Short mmCIF file of C-alpha atoms in Angstrom, two decimals:
data_model
loop_
_atom_site.label_atom_id
_atom_site.label_comp_id
_atom_site.label_asym_id
_atom_site.label_seq_id
_atom_site.Cartn_x
_atom_site.Cartn_y
_atom_site.Cartn_z
CA VAL A 347 0.00 0.00 0.00
CA ASN A 348 1.39 3.37 -1.05
CA SER A 349 1.34 6.30 1.37
CA PRO A 350 0.41 9.68 -0.12
CA PRO A 351 2.94 12.51 0.00
CA VAL A 352 2.51 15.34 2.51
CA LEU A 353 3.12 18.96 1.53
CA ASP A 354 3.59 20.93 4.76
CA PHE A 355 2.50 24.37 3.47
CA VAL A 356 2.18 26.75 0.53
CA THR A 357 2.56 30.53 0.54
CA ILE A 358 1.52 33.12 -1.99
CA SER A 359 3.95 35.88 -2.85
CA PRO A 360 4.03 38.81 -2.80
CA LEU A 361 2.37 39.02 0.62
CA THR A 362 0.44 42.22 -0.17
CA PRO A 363 -0.34 42.01 -3.90
CA VAL A 364 -2.09 44.62 -6.03
CA PHE A 365 -3.58 44.53 -9.52
CA GLY A 366 -0.89 43.73 -12.10
CA ASP A 367 1.36 41.74 -9.76
CA GLU A 368 2.38 38.21 -10.66
CA LEU A 369 1.36 35.87 -7.85
CA THR A 370 3.50 32.83 -7.18
CA CYS A 371 2.48 29.79 -5.16
CA ASN A 372 5.60 28.79 -3.21
CA LEU A 373 5.89 25.23 -1.92
CA GLY A 374 7.05 24.13 1.49
CA GLN A 375 8.67 20.75 2.07
CA THR A 376 7.11 17.56 0.73
CA THR A 377 7.69 14.24 2.49
CA ASP A 378 6.53 10.70 1.86
CA ALA A 379 6.42 7.84 4.38
CA ASP A 380 7.45 5.43 1.60
CA GLY A 381 10.70 7.33 1.01
CA ASN A 382 9.71 8.76 -2.37
CA THR A 383 11.62 11.91 -3.26
CA SER A 384 10.16 12.67 -6.69
CA PHE A 385 6.90 14.60 -6.66
CA THR A 386 4.62 16.49 -9.00
CA PHE A 387 2.22 19.22 -8.00
CA ASP A 388 -1.18 20.26 -9.33
CA TYR A 389 -1.91 23.98 -8.89
CA GLN A 390 -5.34 25.57 -8.81
CA TRP A 391 -5.94 29.31 -8.46
CA TYR A 392 -9.33 30.52 -7.30
CA VAL A 393 -10.49 34.14 -7.33
CA ASN A 394 -13.57 34.71 -5.18
CA ASP A 395 -14.18 30.92 -5.19
CA VAL A 396 -14.02 30.62 -9.00
CA LEU A 397 -11.28 28.49 -10.61
CA VAL A 398 -9.30 30.74 -12.98
CA SER A 399 -5.97 28.97 -13.60
CA GLU A 400 -4.01 25.76 -13.10
CA THR A 401 -0.45 27.11 -13.29
CA GLU A 402 2.26 27.89 -10.75
CA THR A 403 1.78 31.66 -11.18
CA LEU A 404 -1.21 33.94 -11.68
CA VAL A 405 -1.53 37.33 -13.39
CA ASP A 406 -4.46 39.46 -14.62
CA HIS A 407 -7.38 37.59 -13.04
CA PHE A 408 -7.90 39.84 -10.01
CA VAL A 409 -8.44 43.40 -8.79
CA GLY A 410 -8.38 45.12 -5.43
CA GLY A 411 -10.60 43.46 -2.84
CA ASP A 412 -10.57 40.03 -4.50
CA GLU A 413 -9.82 36.95 -2.39
CA VAL A 414 -7.26 34.70 -4.13
CA ASP A 415 -6.51 31.10 -3.12
CA CYS A 416 -3.68 28.89 -4.31
CA ARG A 417 -4.54 25.20 -3.82
CA VAL A 418 -1.81 22.63 -4.37
CA THR A 419 -2.10 18.85 -4.47
CA PRO A 420 1.15 16.85 -4.22
CA SER A 421 1.53 13.47 -5.97
CA ASP A 422 4.17 10.76 -5.86
CA GLY A 423 2.89 9.22 -9.09
CA LYS A 424 0.85 6.61 -7.25
CA SER A 425 -1.16 8.62 -4.72
CA ASN A 426 -2.27 12.19 -4.31
CA GLY A 427 -1.71 13.92 -1.02
CA GLY A 428 -4.07 16.34 0.65
CA ILE A 429 -4.81 19.75 -0.81
CA VAL A 430 -2.83 22.57 0.82
CA VAL A 431 -4.16 26.13 0.55
CA ASP A 432 -2.93 29.69 1.06
CA SER A 433 -5.05 32.81 0.57
CA VAL A 434 -4.45 36.53 0.10
CA THR A 435 -6.69 39.53 -0.35
CA ILE A 436 -5.64 41.80 -3.20
CA ASP A 437 -4.89 45.34 -1.98
CA HIS A 438 -6.50 48.27 -3.74
CA SER A 439 -4.28 50.19 -6.15
CA ALA A 440 -4.10 53.96 -6.00
CA PRO A 441 -6.19 55.68 -8.66
CA SER A 442 -4.61 58.12 -11.09
CA VAL A 443 -5.58 61.39 -12.71
CA SER A 444 -4.14 62.43 -16.08
CA ASN A 445 -4.75 64.83 -18.96
CA ALA A 446 -5.77 67.69 -16.66
CA SER A 447 -6.89 70.85 -18.44
CA LEU A 448 -8.84 74.01 -17.69
CA THR A 449 -11.79 75.40 -19.63
CA PRO A 450 -12.06 77.98 -20.83
CA ALA A 451 -8.35 77.94 -21.66
CA THR A 452 -8.20 81.75 -21.52
CA PRO A 453 -10.88 82.80 -19.03
CA ASN A 454 -12.16 86.31 -18.53
CA ALA A 455 -12.69 87.92 -15.13
CA GLY A 456 -15.72 86.39 -13.45
CA ASP A 457 -15.81 83.25 -15.61
CA ASP A 458 -16.46 79.87 -14.08
CA ILE A 459 -13.41 77.67 -14.66
CA TYR A 460 -13.68 73.91 -14.98
CA CYS A 461 -10.97 71.37 -14.29
CA ASN A 462 -11.24 68.51 -16.79
CA TYR A 463 -9.27 65.30 -16.27
CA THR A 464 -9.18 61.60 -16.95
CA PHE A 465 -9.72 59.42 -13.88
CA THR A 466 -8.45 55.82 -13.89
CA ASP A 467 -8.83 53.16 -11.22
CA VAL A 468 -7.85 49.61 -12.15
CA ASP A 469 -9.96 48.31 -9.25
CA GLY A 470 -13.08 49.93 -10.72
CA ALA A 471 -13.68 52.39 -7.88
CA ASP A 472 -15.81 55.47 -8.46
CA ASP A 473 -14.21 58.88 -8.94
CA ASN A 474 -14.31 60.62 -5.56
CA SER A 475 -11.61 63.11 -6.48
CA THR A 476 -11.60 66.58 -4.96
CA VAL A 477 -10.60 69.53 -7.13
CA THR A 478 -8.71 72.06 -5.03
CA TRP A 479 -8.10 75.49 -6.52
CA ARG A 480 -5.27 77.94 -6.01
CA VAL A 481 -5.17 81.37 -7.64
CA ASN A 482 -1.79 83.12 -7.57
CA ASN A 483 -0.67 80.34 -5.19
CA VAL A 484 -3.40 81.27 -2.67
CA PRO A 485 -6.14 78.73 -1.76
CA ALA A 486 -9.31 79.61 -3.68
CA GLY A 487 -11.66 76.76 -2.73
CA GLN A 488 -12.70 73.27 -3.68
CA GLY A 489 -15.16 71.85 -6.16
CA ASN A 490 -15.71 72.01 -9.86
CA PRO A 491 -16.10 74.64 -11.25
CA LEU A 492 -14.22 77.48 -9.63
CA LYS A 493 -17.09 79.99 -9.51
CA GLY A 494 -16.12 83.39 -10.90
CA ASN A 495 -13.32 83.93 -8.36
CA ILE A 496 -10.79 85.28 -10.82
CA GLN A 497 -9.94 88.79 -11.81
CA LYS A 498 -8.05 90.15 -14.76
CA GLY A 499 -4.33 89.29 -14.40
CA ASP A 500 -4.79 86.21 -12.18
#
């Protein structure tokens, strides 16, 4: 009778992953009561309890807030050992703002001025950005638009 191999643990790296990271399922030590030293491993990656991959590494199947499990089953070619699992929660990535511009581009005194920008969040979060205005390097308020707070020469 063949004894199944025993994998003592698995760990997912990096420990605090974000969207875009490559996750790796690292193996602990595998032993076998029969003295076998040659093992194979079956990998299964689950994201929010859905199987998404059967490879040693995982990329592009998760965003911030997702729960990711790596499940590994060792085999000695005759028997499969028990499934060993590690889990991580994907950290949220910082959003970004790009392509900022003001309209009108050449405002007149008293005009409302709008700050236009492109908001990107790989985790799919809503835009909760705050527009903070400075006129001549002096705080001039928050919100969009800046309501008629400029004078000629500002």
